[in-house]
């Protein structure tokens, strides 16, 4: 094994993860395609774990970019209430409420879904189906009507739970976690930016939990080379995610998700044709 070459591959995987995790275009679909052409010379167990754990770098990007919104403590308080930022505490409660449905469904069925749903036909179908959904929902939007919820602070518990139920759909590979939650948020009356930001916040416990499950299954007995490759992938995913998130939020404040819908349809068709020919 050429360690330098494997590190370059890890960088490429990190770039793809850092871009596709936050855009509603399915990181799983892109990873499956990438793995067809560029494969890490590691065990299948490590590669499965690697694809999930490099998400930790992407998560860190959200924490860094939105730290002021996510940090619940303030200085100078004399009691519990005075040194807690209650608006931030409320936000975290909504995040916890929203992740419960996917945790209840995802944790017990994780192995089953890995064995039965991580297939090219499923990924291709979900890419196309949700691409069509984005286009149809955007066509229903009134460009002259302002969304009822313009910021994540205005999302209530009922809305958070509803968005969390949409996140359950993302357990099917190819759906896109961000895509499902953004669609759910928009259907609940959120602006594109507010739905996207709440999707980012849901990613922190969701992806951290998924990474922890994969690490526990793989074990902590990494070789030096495996640990280095994992770190390279995580650092790359972090750097690219910072740029991708900033760019994405700036884009959705001025544009619709229609382009992402068409992109998903094209990618789904490409995945289907490639694996059919193969």
Short mmCIF file of C-alpha atoms in Angstrom, two decimals:
data_model
loop_
_atom_site.label_atom_id
_atom_site.label_comp_id
_atom_site.label_asym_id
_atom_site.label_seq_id
_atom_site.Cartn_x
_atom_site.Cartn_y
_atom_site.Cartn_z
CA UNK A 1 0.00 0.00 0.00
CA UNK A 2 1.31 3.43 -0.97
CA UNK A 3 0.39 5.60 2.02
CA UNK A 4 0.78 8.89 0.12
CA UNK A 5 -1.63 7.74 -2.60
CA UNK A 6 -4.13 6.58 0.02
CA UNK A 7 -3.92 9.97 1.73
CA UNK A 8 -4.68 11.68 -1.59
CA UNK A 9 -7.72 9.43 -1.94
CA UNK A 10 -8.78 10.38 1.60
CA UNK A 11 -8.53 14.05 0.61
CA UNK A 12 -10.80 13.43 -2.37
CA UNK A 13 -13.34 11.59 -0.22
CA UNK A 14 -13.19 14.44 2.28
CA UNK A 15 -13.86 17.01 -0.47
CA UNK A 16 -16.91 15.07 -1.71
CA UNK A 17 -18.20 14.61 1.84
CA UNK A 18 -17.67 18.27 2.72
CA UNK A 19 -19.69 19.43 -0.28
CA UNK A 20 -22.45 16.84 -0.53
CA UNK A 21 -23.28 16.46 3.17
CA UNK A 22 -24.79 19.95 3.37
CA UNK A 23 -26.31 20.25 -0.07
CA UNK A 24 -29.57 18.33 -0.61
CA UNK A 25 -28.00 16.01 -3.19
CA UNK A 26 -27.15 12.85 -1.15
CA UNK A 27 -23.62 12.30 0.06
CA UNK A 28 -24.28 8.52 -0.08
CA UNK A 29 -25.00 8.59 -3.80
CA UNK A 30 -21.81 10.48 -4.50
CA UNK A 31 -19.74 8.25 -2.22
CA UNK A 32 -21.03 5.13 -3.96
CA UNK A 33 -20.06 6.53 -7.36
CA UNK A 34 -16.67 7.74 -6.12
CA UNK A 35 -15.92 4.35 -4.56
CA UNK A 36 -16.51 2.72 -7.93
CA UNK A 37 -13.58 4.58 -9.46
CA UNK A 38 -11.33 5.39 -6.49
CA UNK A 39 -11.09 2.82 -3.73
CA UNK A 40 -9.12 2.97 -0.52
CA UNK A 41 -6.83 -0.02 -0.20
CA UNK A 42 -8.29 -0.92 3.16
CA UNK A 43 -10.67 -3.53 4.52
CA UNK A 44 -14.36 -3.21 3.67
CA UNK A 45 -15.13 -2.70 7.37
CA UNK A 46 -12.71 0.23 7.59
CA UNK A 47 -14.04 1.83 4.39
CA UNK A 48 -17.62 1.64 5.66
CA UNK A 49 -16.54 3.19 8.93
CA UNK A 50 -14.37 5.80 7.17
CA UNK A 51 -17.27 7.07 5.02
CA UNK A 52 -19.31 7.75 8.15
CA UNK A 53 -16.65 8.97 10.56
CA UNK A 54 -15.23 11.64 8.23
CA UNK A 55 -18.59 13.32 8.82
CA UNK A 56 -17.14 14.40 12.18
CA UNK A 57 -15.00 16.91 10.33
CA UNK A 58 -18.09 18.22 8.57
CA UNK A 59 -19.94 18.49 11.91
CA UNK A 60 -17.12 20.54 13.39
CA UNK A 61 -17.57 23.06 10.58
CA UNK A 62 -21.18 23.66 11.69
CA UNK A 63 -20.08 24.06 15.31
CA UNK A 64 -17.41 26.60 14.36
CA UNK A 65 -19.61 28.61 11.97
CA UNK A 66 -22.65 28.71 14.27
CA UNK A 67 -20.89 28.70 17.63
CA UNK A 68 -22.56 31.92 18.77
CA UNK A 69 -25.99 30.35 18.17
CA UNK A 70 -25.13 26.95 19.61
CA UNK A 71 -23.18 27.80 22.78
CA UNK A 72 -25.75 27.92 25.63
CA UNK A 73 -23.62 29.54 28.35
CA UNK A 74 -22.82 33.14 29.15
CA UNK A 75 -20.46 34.76 31.62
CA UNK A 76 -21.27 36.60 34.80
CA UNK A 77 -24.41 34.73 35.85
CA UNK A 78 -25.27 34.45 39.53
CA UNK A 79 -27.58 31.45 39.20
CA UNK A 80 -28.50 28.72 36.69
CA UNK A 81 -30.99 30.85 34.77
CA UNK A 82 -28.76 33.89 34.55
CA UNK A 83 -25.74 32.09 33.08
CA UNK A 84 -27.76 30.07 30.58
CA UNK A 85 -28.89 31.56 27.29
CA UNK A 86 -32.44 30.31 27.39
CA UNK A 87 -33.08 30.90 23.67
CA UNK A 88 -30.14 28.61 22.88
CA UNK A 89 -31.28 26.02 25.42
CA UNK A 90 -34.70 26.10 23.76
CA UNK A 91 -33.05 25.56 20.37
CA UNK A 92 -31.18 22.50 21.66
CA UNK A 93 -34.38 21.06 23.12
CA UNK A 94 -36.00 21.40 19.69
CA UNK A 95 -33.00 19.68 18.11
CA UNK A 96 -33.26 16.78 20.57
CA UNK A 97 -37.00 16.47 19.89
CA UNK A 98 -36.32 16.45 16.15
CA UNK A 99 -33.67 13.70 16.25
CA UNK A 100 -35.69 11.30 18.40
CA UNK A 101 -37.71 9.74 15.53
CA UNK A 102 -34.64 8.86 13.46
CA UNK A 103 -32.84 7.55 16.55
CA UNK A 104 -35.80 5.33 17.48
CA UNK A 105 -35.97 3.90 13.97
CA UNK A 106 -32.32 4.05 12.92
CA UNK A 107 -30.46 2.53 15.86
CA UNK A 108 -32.22 -0.86 16.00
CA UNK A 109 -32.37 -1.21 12.20
CA UNK A 110 -28.87 0.06 11.34
CA UNK A 111 -27.46 -3.33 10.36
CA UNK A 112 -30.57 -4.29 8.39
CA UNK A 113 -30.50 -1.06 6.40
CA UNK A 114 -26.78 -1.48 5.66
CA UNK A 115 -27.44 -4.97 4.35
CA UNK A 116 -30.62 -4.33 2.33
CA UNK A 117 -30.84 -0.67 1.36
CA UNK A 118 -27.28 0.33 0.46
CA UNK A 119 -27.76 -0.71 -3.15
CA UNK A 120 -27.48 1.21 -6.41
CA UNK A 121 -31.18 0.78 -7.39
CA UNK A 122 -32.37 2.18 -4.05
CA UNK A 123 -29.95 5.12 -4.17
CA UNK A 124 -30.84 5.93 -7.80
CA UNK A 125 -34.59 5.77 -7.08
CA UNK A 126 -34.34 8.04 -4.04
CA UNK A 127 -32.18 10.55 -5.90
CA UNK A 128 -34.81 10.86 -8.62
CA UNK A 129 -37.88 10.80 -6.35
CA UNK A 130 -36.65 13.57 -4.08
CA UNK A 131 -35.30 15.54 -7.01
CA UNK A 132 -38.83 15.59 -8.43
CA UNK A 133 -40.15 16.50 -4.96
CA UNK A 134 -37.89 19.56 -4.77
CA UNK A 135 -38.99 20.75 -8.19
CA UNK A 136 -42.70 20.29 -7.43
CA UNK A 137 -42.48 22.00 -4.03
CA UNK A 138 -40.58 24.95 -5.50
CA UNK A 139 -43.22 25.32 -8.22
CA UNK A 140 -45.87 25.56 -5.49
CA UNK A 141 -44.01 28.34 -3.73
CA UNK A 142 -45.41 31.84 -4.19
CA UNK A 143 -42.40 34.05 -5.00
CA UNK A 144 -44.24 37.08 -3.66
CA UNK A 145 -45.23 35.47 -0.35
CA UNK A 146 -42.81 35.60 2.57
CA UNK A 147 -42.32 32.32 4.46
CA UNK A 148 -43.96 32.28 7.90
CA UNK A 149 -40.77 31.17 9.72
CA UNK A 150 -37.72 33.22 8.79
CA UNK A 151 -35.27 32.02 11.48
CA UNK A 152 -34.60 28.83 13.45
CA UNK A 153 -35.55 30.63 16.68
CA UNK A 154 -39.17 30.79 15.45
CA UNK A 155 -39.43 27.02 14.93
CA UNK A 156 -41.71 25.60 17.63
CA UNK A 157 -41.73 22.09 19.16
CA UNK A 158 -44.49 20.77 16.91
CA UNK A 159 -42.64 21.96 13.83
CA UNK A 160 -39.35 20.52 15.11
CA UNK A 161 -40.97 17.11 15.62
CA UNK A 162 -42.48 17.23 12.13
CA UNK A 163 -39.09 18.01 10.61
CA UNK A 164 -37.65 15.15 12.66
CA UNK A 165 -40.21 12.78 11.14
CA UNK A 166 -39.02 13.86 7.70
CA UNK A 167 -35.46 13.09 8.78
CA UNK A 168 -36.51 9.44 9.27
CA UNK A 169 -36.91 9.28 5.49
CA UNK A 170 -33.19 10.00 5.12
CA UNK A 171 -32.36 6.63 6.65
CA UNK A 172 -32.97 5.28 3.16
CA UNK A 173 -29.68 5.82 1.24
CA UNK A 174 -29.89 8.33 -1.57
CA UNK A 175 -32.58 10.40 0.12
CA UNK A 176 -30.14 12.93 1.64
CA UNK A 177 -30.44 13.85 5.30
CA UNK A 178 -30.24 17.55 4.52
CA UNK A 179 -32.64 17.12 1.61
CA UNK A 180 -35.31 15.39 3.71
CA UNK A 181 -35.12 17.87 6.59
CA UNK A 182 -35.05 20.93 4.31
CA UNK A 183 -38.10 19.65 2.44
CA UNK A 184 -39.83 19.04 5.76
CA UNK A 185 -38.94 22.50 7.01
CA UNK A 186 -40.23 24.19 3.87
CA UNK A 187 -43.49 22.24 4.00
CA UNK A 188 -43.87 23.37 7.63
CA UNK A 189 -43.56 27.01 6.58
CA UNK A 190 -39.83 27.69 7.02
CA UNK A 191 -37.84 29.86 4.67
CA UNK A 192 -35.15 28.09 2.66
CA UNK A 193 -32.41 29.57 4.86
CA UNK A 194 -34.16 28.72 8.16
CA UNK A 195 -34.88 25.15 7.01
CA UNK A 196 -31.25 24.75 5.92
CA UNK A 197 -29.83 26.08 9.20
CA UNK A 198 -32.07 23.82 11.29
CA UNK A 199 -30.96 20.92 9.10
CA UNK A 200 -27.34 21.81 9.90
CA UNK A 201 -28.05 21.81 13.64
CA UNK A 202 -29.82 18.44 13.46
CA UNK A 203 -26.72 17.05 11.78
CA UNK A 204 -24.58 17.54 14.89
CA UNK A 205 -26.13 14.87 17.16
CA UNK A 206 -27.40 12.75 14.24
CA UNK A 207 -24.06 12.38 12.48
CA UNK A 208 -22.07 12.22 15.71
CA UNK A 209 -24.27 9.34 16.85
CA UNK A 210 -23.93 7.53 13.52
CA UNK A 211 -20.15 7.96 13.63
CA UNK A 212 -19.99 6.62 17.19
CA UNK A 213 -22.01 3.54 16.22
CA UNK A 214 -19.67 2.79 13.31
CA UNK A 215 -16.53 3.28 15.42
CA UNK A 216 -17.88 0.97 18.13
CA UNK A 217 -18.68 -1.69 15.52
CA UNK A 218 -15.27 -1.37 13.88
CA UNK A 219 -13.42 -1.08 17.17
CA UNK A 220 -10.69 1.30 18.25
CA UNK A 221 -7.79 -0.85 17.08
CA UNK A 222 -6.65 1.41 14.24
CA UNK A 223 -3.29 0.93 12.64
CA UNK A 224 -1.12 4.02 12.29
CA UNK A 225 -1.90 4.22 8.57
CA UNK A 226 -5.66 3.89 9.15
CA UNK A 227 -5.64 6.61 11.79
CA UNK A 228 -3.69 8.96 9.52
CA UNK A 229 -6.06 8.38 6.60
CA UNK A 230 -9.05 8.97 8.88
CA UNK A 231 -7.58 12.24 10.16
CA UNK A 232 -6.81 13.45 6.64
CA UNK A 233 -10.39 12.73 5.56
CA UNK A 234 -11.84 14.49 8.61
CA UNK A 235 -9.67 17.61 8.26
CA UNK A 236 -10.44 17.89 4.55
CA UNK A 237 -14.18 17.47 5.19
CA UNK A 238 -14.00 20.25 7.81
CA UNK A 239 -12.25 22.77 5.56
CA UNK A 240 -14.44 22.07 2.56
CA UNK A 241 -17.61 22.11 4.71
CA UNK A 242 -16.85 25.61 5.98
CA UNK A 243 -16.74 26.89 2.40
CA UNK A 244 -19.72 24.80 1.27
CA UNK A 245 -22.01 25.87 4.12
CA UNK A 246 -21.26 29.58 3.69
CA UNK A 247 -21.74 29.36 -0.06
CA UNK A 248 -24.92 27.29 0.24
CA UNK A 249 -26.63 29.64 2.72
CA UNK A 250 -25.77 32.62 0.55
CA UNK A 251 -27.20 30.82 -2.48
CA UNK A 252 -30.54 29.74 -0.95
CA UNK A 253 -31.24 33.26 0.32
CA UNK A 254 -31.51 34.37 -3.31
CA UNK A 255 -32.35 31.22 -5.28
CA UNK A 256 -34.68 28.22 -5.17
CA UNK A 257 -33.80 24.51 -4.82
CA UNK A 258 -34.95 23.74 -8.37
CA UNK A 259 -31.39 23.37 -9.68
CA UNK A 260 -30.64 20.82 -6.96
CA UNK A 261 -33.76 18.91 -7.97
CA UNK A 262 -32.64 18.61 -11.58
CA UNK A 263 -29.12 17.70 -10.46
CA UNK A 264 -30.52 14.86 -8.32
CA UNK A 265 -32.56 13.53 -11.24
CA UNK A 266 -29.51 13.59 -13.53
CA UNK A 267 -27.31 11.92 -10.91
CA UNK A 268 -29.95 9.28 -10.19
CA UNK A 269 -30.18 8.47 -13.89
CA UNK A 270 -26.38 8.27 -14.10
CA UNK A 271 -26.19 5.89 -11.12
CA UNK A 272 -28.94 3.70 -12.58
CA UNK A 273 -27.39 3.53 -16.06
CA UNK A 274 -23.87 2.93 -14.79
CA UNK A 275 -24.78 0.03 -12.54
CA UNK A 276 -27.20 -1.40 -15.12
CA UNK A 277 -24.42 -1.49 -17.73
CA UNK A 278 -21.96 -2.81 -15.17
#
